[in-house]
The first five atom37 places (N, CA, C, CB, O) and aatype in JSON, in Angstrom:
{
  "aatype": [12, 1, 9, 6, 16, 0, 9, 10, 19, 7, 4, 7, 7, 16, 7, 15, 8, 10, 0, 6, 14, 10, 0, 1, 10, 10, 19, 15, 8, 1, 2, 7, 14, 7, 16, 1, 14, 1, 7, 10, 19, 19, 19, 3, 7, 3, 1, 13, 6, 0, 1, 2, 8, 3, 1, 5, 10, 7, 19, 0, 3, 7, 0, 17, 11, 0, 5, 0, 10, 15],
  "atom_mask": [
    [1, 1, 1, 1, 1],
    [1, 1, 1, 1, 1],
    [1, 1, 1, 1, 1],
    [1, 1, 1, 1, 1],
    [1, 1, 1, 1, 1],
    [1, 1, 1, 1, 1],
    [1, 1, 1, 1, 1],
    [1, 1, 1, 1, 1],
    [1, 1, 1, 1, 1],
    [1, 1, 1, 0, 1],
    [1, 1, 1, 1, 1],
    [1, 1, 1, 0, 1],
    [1, 1, 1, 0, 1],
    [1, 1, 1, 1, 1],
    [1, 1, 1, 0, 1],
    [1, 1, 1, 1, 1],
    [1, 1, 1, 1, 1],
    [1, 1, 1, 1, 1],
    [1, 1, 1, 1, 1],
    [1, 1, 1, 1, 1],
    [1, 1, 1, 1, 1],
    [1, 1, 1, 1, 1],
    [1, 1, 1, 1, 1],
    [1, 1, 1, 1, 1],
    [1, 1, 1, 1, 1],
    [1, 1, 1, 1, 1],
    [1, 1, 1, 1, 1],
    [1, 1, 1, 1, 1],
    [1, 1, 1, 1, 1],
    [1, 1, 1, 1, 1],
    [1, 1, 1, 1, 1],
    [1, 1, 1, 0, 1],
    [1, 1, 1, 1, 1],
    [1, 1, 1, 0, 1],
    [1, 1, 1, 1, 1],
    [1, 1, 1, 1, 1],
    [1, 1, 1, 1, 1],
    [1, 1, 1, 1, 1],
    [1, 1, 1, 0, 1],
    [1, 1, 1, 1, 1],
    [1, 1, 1, 1, 1],
    [1, 1, 1, 1, 1],
    [1, 1, 1, 1, 1],
    [1, 1, 1, 1, 1],
    [1, 1, 1, 0, 1],
    [1, 1, 1, 1, 1],
    [1, 1, 1, 1, 1],
    [1, 1, 1, 1, 1],
    [1, 1, 1, 1, 1],
    [1, 1, 1, 1, 1],
    [1, 1, 1, 1, 1],
    [1, 1, 1, 1, 1],
    [1, 1, 1, 1, 1],
    [1, 1, 1, 1, 1],
    [1, 1, 1, 1, 1],
    [1, 1, 1, 1, 1],
    [1, 1, 1, 1, 1],
    [1, 1, 1, 0, 1],
    [1, 1, 1, 1, 1],
    [1, 1, 1, 1, 1],
    [1, 1, 1, 1, 1],
    [1, 1, 1, 0, 1],
    [1, 1, 1, 1, 1],
    [1, 1, 1, 1, 1],
    [1, 1, 1, 1, 1],
    [1, 1, 1, 1, 1],
    [1, 1, 1, 1, 1],
    [1, 1, 1, 1, 1],
    [1, 1, 1, 1, 1],
    [1, 1, 1, 1, 1]
  ],
  "atom_positions": [
    [[1.99, -14.48, -15.73], [1.69, -12.91, -15.79], [2.61, -11.66, -15.51], [0.72, -12.72, -14.91], [2.84, -11.19, -14.39]],
    [[3.0, -11.3, -16.49], [4.2, -9.99, -16.09], [3.78, -8.9, -14.96], [4.5, -8.95, -17.57], [2.56, -8.93, -14.79]],
    [[4.26, -8.18, -14.35], [3.7, -6.9, -13.5], [4.72, -6.5, -13.44], [2.99, -6.91, -12.15], [5.67, -7.15, -12.99]],
    [[4.8, -5.07, -14.0], [5.79, -4.08, -13.74], [5.82, -3.32, -12.43], [5.68, -3.18, -14.72], [6.72, -3.46, -11.59]],
    [[4.7, -2.45, -12.3], [4.24, -2.29, -11.17], [2.66, -2.05, -10.53], [4.93, -1.45, -10.96], [1.7, -1.76, -11.24]],
    [[2.61, -2.18, -9.43], [1.41, -2.28, -8.78], [0.96, -0.98, -8.24], [1.5, -3.25, -7.77], [1.86, -0.35, -7.68]],
    [[-0.01, -0.51, -8.25], [-0.53, 0.76, -7.82], [-1.69, 0.25, -6.83], [-1.05, 1.76, -9.12], [-2.49, -0.6, -7.24]],
    [[-1.76, 0.72, -5.69], [-2.76, 0.52, -4.65], [-3.41, 1.99, -4.26], [-2.03, -0.22, -3.33], [-2.88, 2.71, -3.42]],
    [[-4.49, 2.31, -4.88], [-5.12, 3.57, -4.77], [-6.08, 3.35, -3.5], [-5.92, 4.0, -6.18], [-6.81, 2.36, -3.42]],
    [[-6.02, 4.33, -2.52], [-6.69, 4.3, -1.68], [-6.0, 3.54, -0.24], [0.0, 0.0, 0.0], [-5.46, 2.45, -0.43]],
    [[-6.0, 4.03, 1.03], [-5.23, 3.71, 2.23], [-6.12, 3.57, 3.16], [-4.23, 4.66, 2.63], [-5.72, 3.08, 4.22]],
    [[-7.41, 3.89, 3.07], [-8.3, 3.83, 4.0], [-8.69, 2.43, 4.74], [0.0, 0.0, 0.0], [-7.76, 1.65, 4.94]],
    [[-9.74, 2.14, 5.07], [-9.95, 0.93, 5.91], [-9.87, -0.24, 5.0], [0.0, 0.0, 0.0], [-9.93, -1.28, 5.65]],
    [[-9.77, -0.39, 3.9], [-9.41, -1.66, 3.22], [-8.17, -1.18, 2.48], [-10.63, -2.29, 2.22], [-7.41, -2.14, 2.45]],
    [[-7.83, -0.56, 2.11], [-6.63, -0.15, 1.39], [-5.28, -0.25, 2.41], [0.0, 0.0, 0.0], [-4.12, -0.37, 2.02]],
    [[-5.5, -0.2, 3.11], [-4.6, 0.2, 4.68], [-4.18, -1.22, 5.23], [-5.75, 1.08, 6.11], [-3.07, -1.47, 5.71]],
    [[-5.25, -2.14, 5.08], [-4.95, -3.66, 5.12], [-4.39, -4.64, 4.28], [-5.84, -4.14, 5.27], [-3.82, -5.68, 4.62]],
    [[-4.7, -4.07, 2.77], [-4.09, -4.35, 1.81], [-2.42, -4.5, 1.58], [-4.6, -3.58, 1.16], [-1.78, -5.47, 1.18]],
    [[-1.95, -3.1, 2.03], [-0.97, -2.79, 1.52], [0.35, -3.87, 1.51], [-0.8, -1.66, 2.1], [1.04, -4.07, 0.51]],
    [[0.61, -4.73, 3.26], [1.52, -5.07, 3.16], [1.63, -6.67, 2.65], [1.96, -4.66, 4.19], [2.71, -7.21, 2.42]],
    [[0.06, -7.45, 2.51], [-0.1, -8.51, 1.76], [0.52, -8.2, 0.32], [-1.54, -8.88, 1.76], [1.42, -8.83, -0.24]],
    [[-0.23, -7.0, -0.18], [0.27, -6.78, -1.46], [1.7, -6.93, -1.75], [-0.07, -5.59, -1.79], [2.18, -7.44, -2.76]],
    [[2.41, -6.35, -0.62], [4.02, -5.75, -1.01], [4.85, -7.33, -0.78], [4.76, -4.16, 0.42], [6.04, -7.43, -1.09]],
    [[4.34, -8.1, -0.41], [4.8, -9.38, 0.17], [4.59, -10.07, -1.01], [4.06, -9.98, 1.47], [5.54, -10.72, -1.45]],
    [[3.56, -10.07, -1.61], [3.18, -10.55, -3.17], [4.27, -10.18, -4.19], [1.74, -9.8, -3.74], [4.84, -11.04, -4.87]],
    [[4.47, -9.23, -4.24], [5.22, -8.47, -5.34], [6.72, -9.27, -5.13], [5.26, -6.55, -5.07], [7.35, -9.72, -6.09]],
    [[7.18, -9.37, -3.73], [8.53, -9.61, -3.53], [8.49, -10.9, -3.99], [9.12, -9.4, -2.15], [9.54, -11.47, -4.29]],
    [[7.34, -11.49, -4.08], [7.8, -13.17, -4.36], [7.68, -13.28, -5.69], [6.83, -14.43, -3.67], [8.66, -13.87, -6.15]],
    [[6.73, -12.9, -6.69], [6.18, -12.67, -7.59], [7.58, -12.7, -8.42], [5.26, -11.51, -7.47], [8.49, -11.94, -8.08]],
    [[7.76, -13.6, -9.54], [8.93, -13.3, -10.38], [8.18, -13.31, -12.19], [10.32, -14.72, -10.0], [7.29, -14.05, -12.61]],
    [[8.9, -12.28, -12.92], [8.17, -11.89, -14.26], [9.32, -12.79, -15.01], [8.01, -9.97, -14.74], [9.31, -12.39, -16.18]],
    [[10.19, -13.68, -14.89], [10.81, -14.62, -15.6], [12.18, -14.65, -14.68], [0.0, 0.0, 0.0], [12.24, -14.07, -13.6]],
    [[13.14, -15.31, -15.2], [14.32, -15.42, -14.42], [15.04, -14.25, -14.18], [15.15, -16.27, -14.96], [15.46, -13.38, -14.94]],
    [[15.11, -14.44, -12.68], [15.57, -13.09, -11.94], [15.02, -11.81, -12.07], [0.0, 0.0, 0.0], [15.54, -10.82, -11.56]],
    [[13.97, -11.78, -12.76], [13.33, -10.62, -12.63], [11.86, -10.28, -11.91], [13.3, -10.31, -13.8], [10.95, -11.11, -11.97]],
    [[11.71, -9.24, -11.35], [10.62, -8.96, -10.09], [9.81, -7.97, -10.37], [11.2, -8.56, -8.72], [10.48, -7.27, -11.14]],
    [[8.76, -7.47, -10.23], [8.27, -6.46, -10.31], [9.33, -5.16, -9.7], [7.01, -6.72, -9.69], [10.28, -5.29, -8.93]],
    [[8.83, -3.93, -10.3], [9.62, -2.83, -9.79], [9.45, -2.29, -8.57], [9.53, -1.87, -10.53], [10.35, -1.77, -7.92]],
    [[7.8, -2.46, -8.07], [7.33, -1.71, -7.18], [6.16, -1.6, -6.68], [0.0, 0.0, 0.0], [5.23, -2.17, -7.25]],
    [[5.99, -1.03, -5.79], [4.45, -0.46, -5.12], [4.22, 0.95, -4.96], [4.2, -0.94, -3.65], [4.83, 1.6, -4.11]],
    [[3.28, 1.51, -5.81], [2.86, 2.9, -5.66], [1.82, 3.04, -4.68], [2.4, 3.47, -6.92], [0.89, 2.24, -4.77]],
    [[1.8, 3.89, -3.77], [0.62, 3.72, -3.17], [-0.02, 5.32, -3.04], [0.89, 2.9, -1.73], [0.7, 6.04, -2.35]],
    [[-1.12, 5.92, -3.53], [-1.76, 6.64, -3.55], [-2.97, 6.87, -2.83], [-1.76, 6.65, -4.37], [-3.93, 6.13, -3.04]],
    [[-3.06, 7.86, -1.95], [-4.13, 8.6, -1.35], [-3.68, 10.05, -0.81], [-4.7, 7.73, -0.19], [-2.58, 10.34, -0.33]],
    [[-4.69, 10.82, -0.97], [-4.39, 12.36, -0.82], [-5.05, 12.41, 0.55], [0.0, 0.0, 0.0], [-5.49, 13.55, 0.74]],
    [[-5.25, 11.73, 1.4], [-5.86, 12.12, 2.69], [-5.05, 11.91, 3.96], [-7.1, 11.4, 2.85], [-4.32, 10.92, 3.95]],
    [[-5.06, 12.69, 5.08], [-4.49, 12.07, 6.23], [-5.62, 11.4, 7.06], [-3.71, 13.12, 7.06], [-6.83, 11.45, 6.83]],
    [[-4.88, 10.65, 8.24], [-5.6, 9.61, 9.19], [-5.98, 10.61, 9.93], [-4.79, 8.37, 9.97], [-5.31, 11.63, 10.08]],
    [[-7.32, 10.35, 10.58], [-8.2, 10.84, 11.54], [-8.23, 10.17, 12.79], [-9.42, 10.85, 11.05], [-8.52, 8.97, 12.73]],
    [[-8.01, 10.62, 13.82], [-8.34, 9.83, 14.93], [-9.59, 8.96, 15.14], [-8.31, 10.61, 15.85], [-9.71, 7.91, 15.76]],
    [[-10.47, 9.68, 14.48], [-11.86, 9.13, 14.59], [-12.08, 7.73, 13.71], [-12.89, 10.32, 14.07], [-13.11, 7.06, 13.81]],
    [[-10.89, 7.36, 12.75], [-11.16, 6.42, 11.8], [-10.02, 5.37, 12.21], [-11.12, 7.02, 10.26], [-9.75, 4.51, 11.37]],
    [[-9.47, 5.38, 13.21], [-8.21, 4.66, 13.98], [-8.84, 3.17, 14.19], [-7.74, 5.49, 15.67], [-8.08, 2.21, 14.22]],
    [[-10.16, 3.01, 14.32], [-10.64, 1.67, 14.6], [-10.34, 0.63, 13.42], [-12.16, 1.76, 14.86], [-9.94, -0.52, 13.58]],
    [[-10.65, 1.37, 12.01], [-10.42, 0.62, 11.03], [-9.2, 0.88, 10.0], [-11.56, 0.62, 10.46], [-9.12, 0.18, 8.98]],
    [[-8.52, 1.59, 10.19], [-7.15, 1.81, 9.61], [-6.06, 1.83, 10.35], [-7.05, 2.9, 9.01], [-5.92, 2.39, 11.44]],
    [[-4.93, 0.91, 9.49], [-3.57, 0.94, 10.11], [-3.02, 2.35, 9.84], [-2.58, -0.21, 9.5], [-3.31, 2.97, 8.81]],
    [[-2.3, 2.78, 10.72], [-1.8, 3.96, 10.43], [-1.15, 4.55, 11.45], [0.0, 0.0, 0.0], [-1.52, 3.95, 12.46]],
    [[-0.38, 5.41, 11.73], [0.2, 6.39, 12.77], [-0.36, 7.52, 13.28], [1.22, 6.85, 12.38], [-1.5, 7.33, 13.72]],
    [[0.08, 8.7, 13.38], [-0.31, 9.49, 14.34], [-1.34, 10.42, 13.64], [0.88, 10.17, 15.0], [-1.07, 10.77, 12.49]],
    [[-2.5, 10.87, 14.19], [-3.45, 11.71, 13.68], [-2.68, 13.19, 12.79], [-4.43, 12.1, 15.06], [-1.83, 14.01, 13.16]],
    [[-3.32, 13.05, 11.72], [-2.62, 14.35, 10.69], [-1.96, 13.59, 9.53], [0.0, 0.0, 0.0], [-2.04, 14.1, 8.41]],
    [[-1.29, 12.41, 9.68], [-0.3, 11.93, 9.16], [-0.73, 11.6, 7.79], [0.21, 10.91, 9.91], [-1.69, 10.83, 7.8]],
    [[-0.27, 12.0, 6.42], [-0.73, 11.55, 5.04], [-0.38, 9.91, 4.83], [0.09, 12.53, 3.85], [0.7, 9.32, 4.74]],
    [[-1.9, 9.37, 4.78], [-1.95, 7.79, 4.91], [-1.03, 7.17, 3.78], [-3.56, 7.18, 4.73], [-0.56, 6.05, 4.02]],
    [[-0.64, 7.91, 2.29], [0.21, 7.29, 1.37], [1.64, 6.86, 2.38], [0.51, 8.43, -0.03], [2.15, 5.77, 2.66]],
    [[1.99, 8.3, 2.76], [3.5, 8.42, 2.97], [3.81, 7.37, 4.22], [3.98, 10.13, 3.36], [4.86, 6.72, 4.28]],
    [[2.64, 7.28, 5.32], [2.88, 6.67, 6.42], [3.01, 4.86, 5.88], [1.58, 7.15, 7.55], [3.8, 4.03, 6.33]],
    [[2.15, 4.69, 5.01], [2.21, 2.99, 4.75], [3.33, 2.53, 3.91], [0.88, 2.42, 3.95], [3.81, 1.41, 3.76]],
    [[3.66, 3.85, 3.34], [5.19, 3.42, 2.35], [6.08, 3.0, 3.57], [6.14, 5.02, 1.29], [7.24, 2.62, 3.4]]
  ]
}
């Protein structure tokens, strides 16, 4: 299967835990001789909130989720 770019939509409870394994998968994936996917686009318009810290991977309260995981 040929993959150009993967897009992860949502960096909350599930998406934040999927970002790293997905990135590792893309690094090891080959589209053909010597070619790999171009990258991973992370999309989420929310900020981290301290009350959600127990189920999301992230940084300080108030940081943009997509930017922190990138």
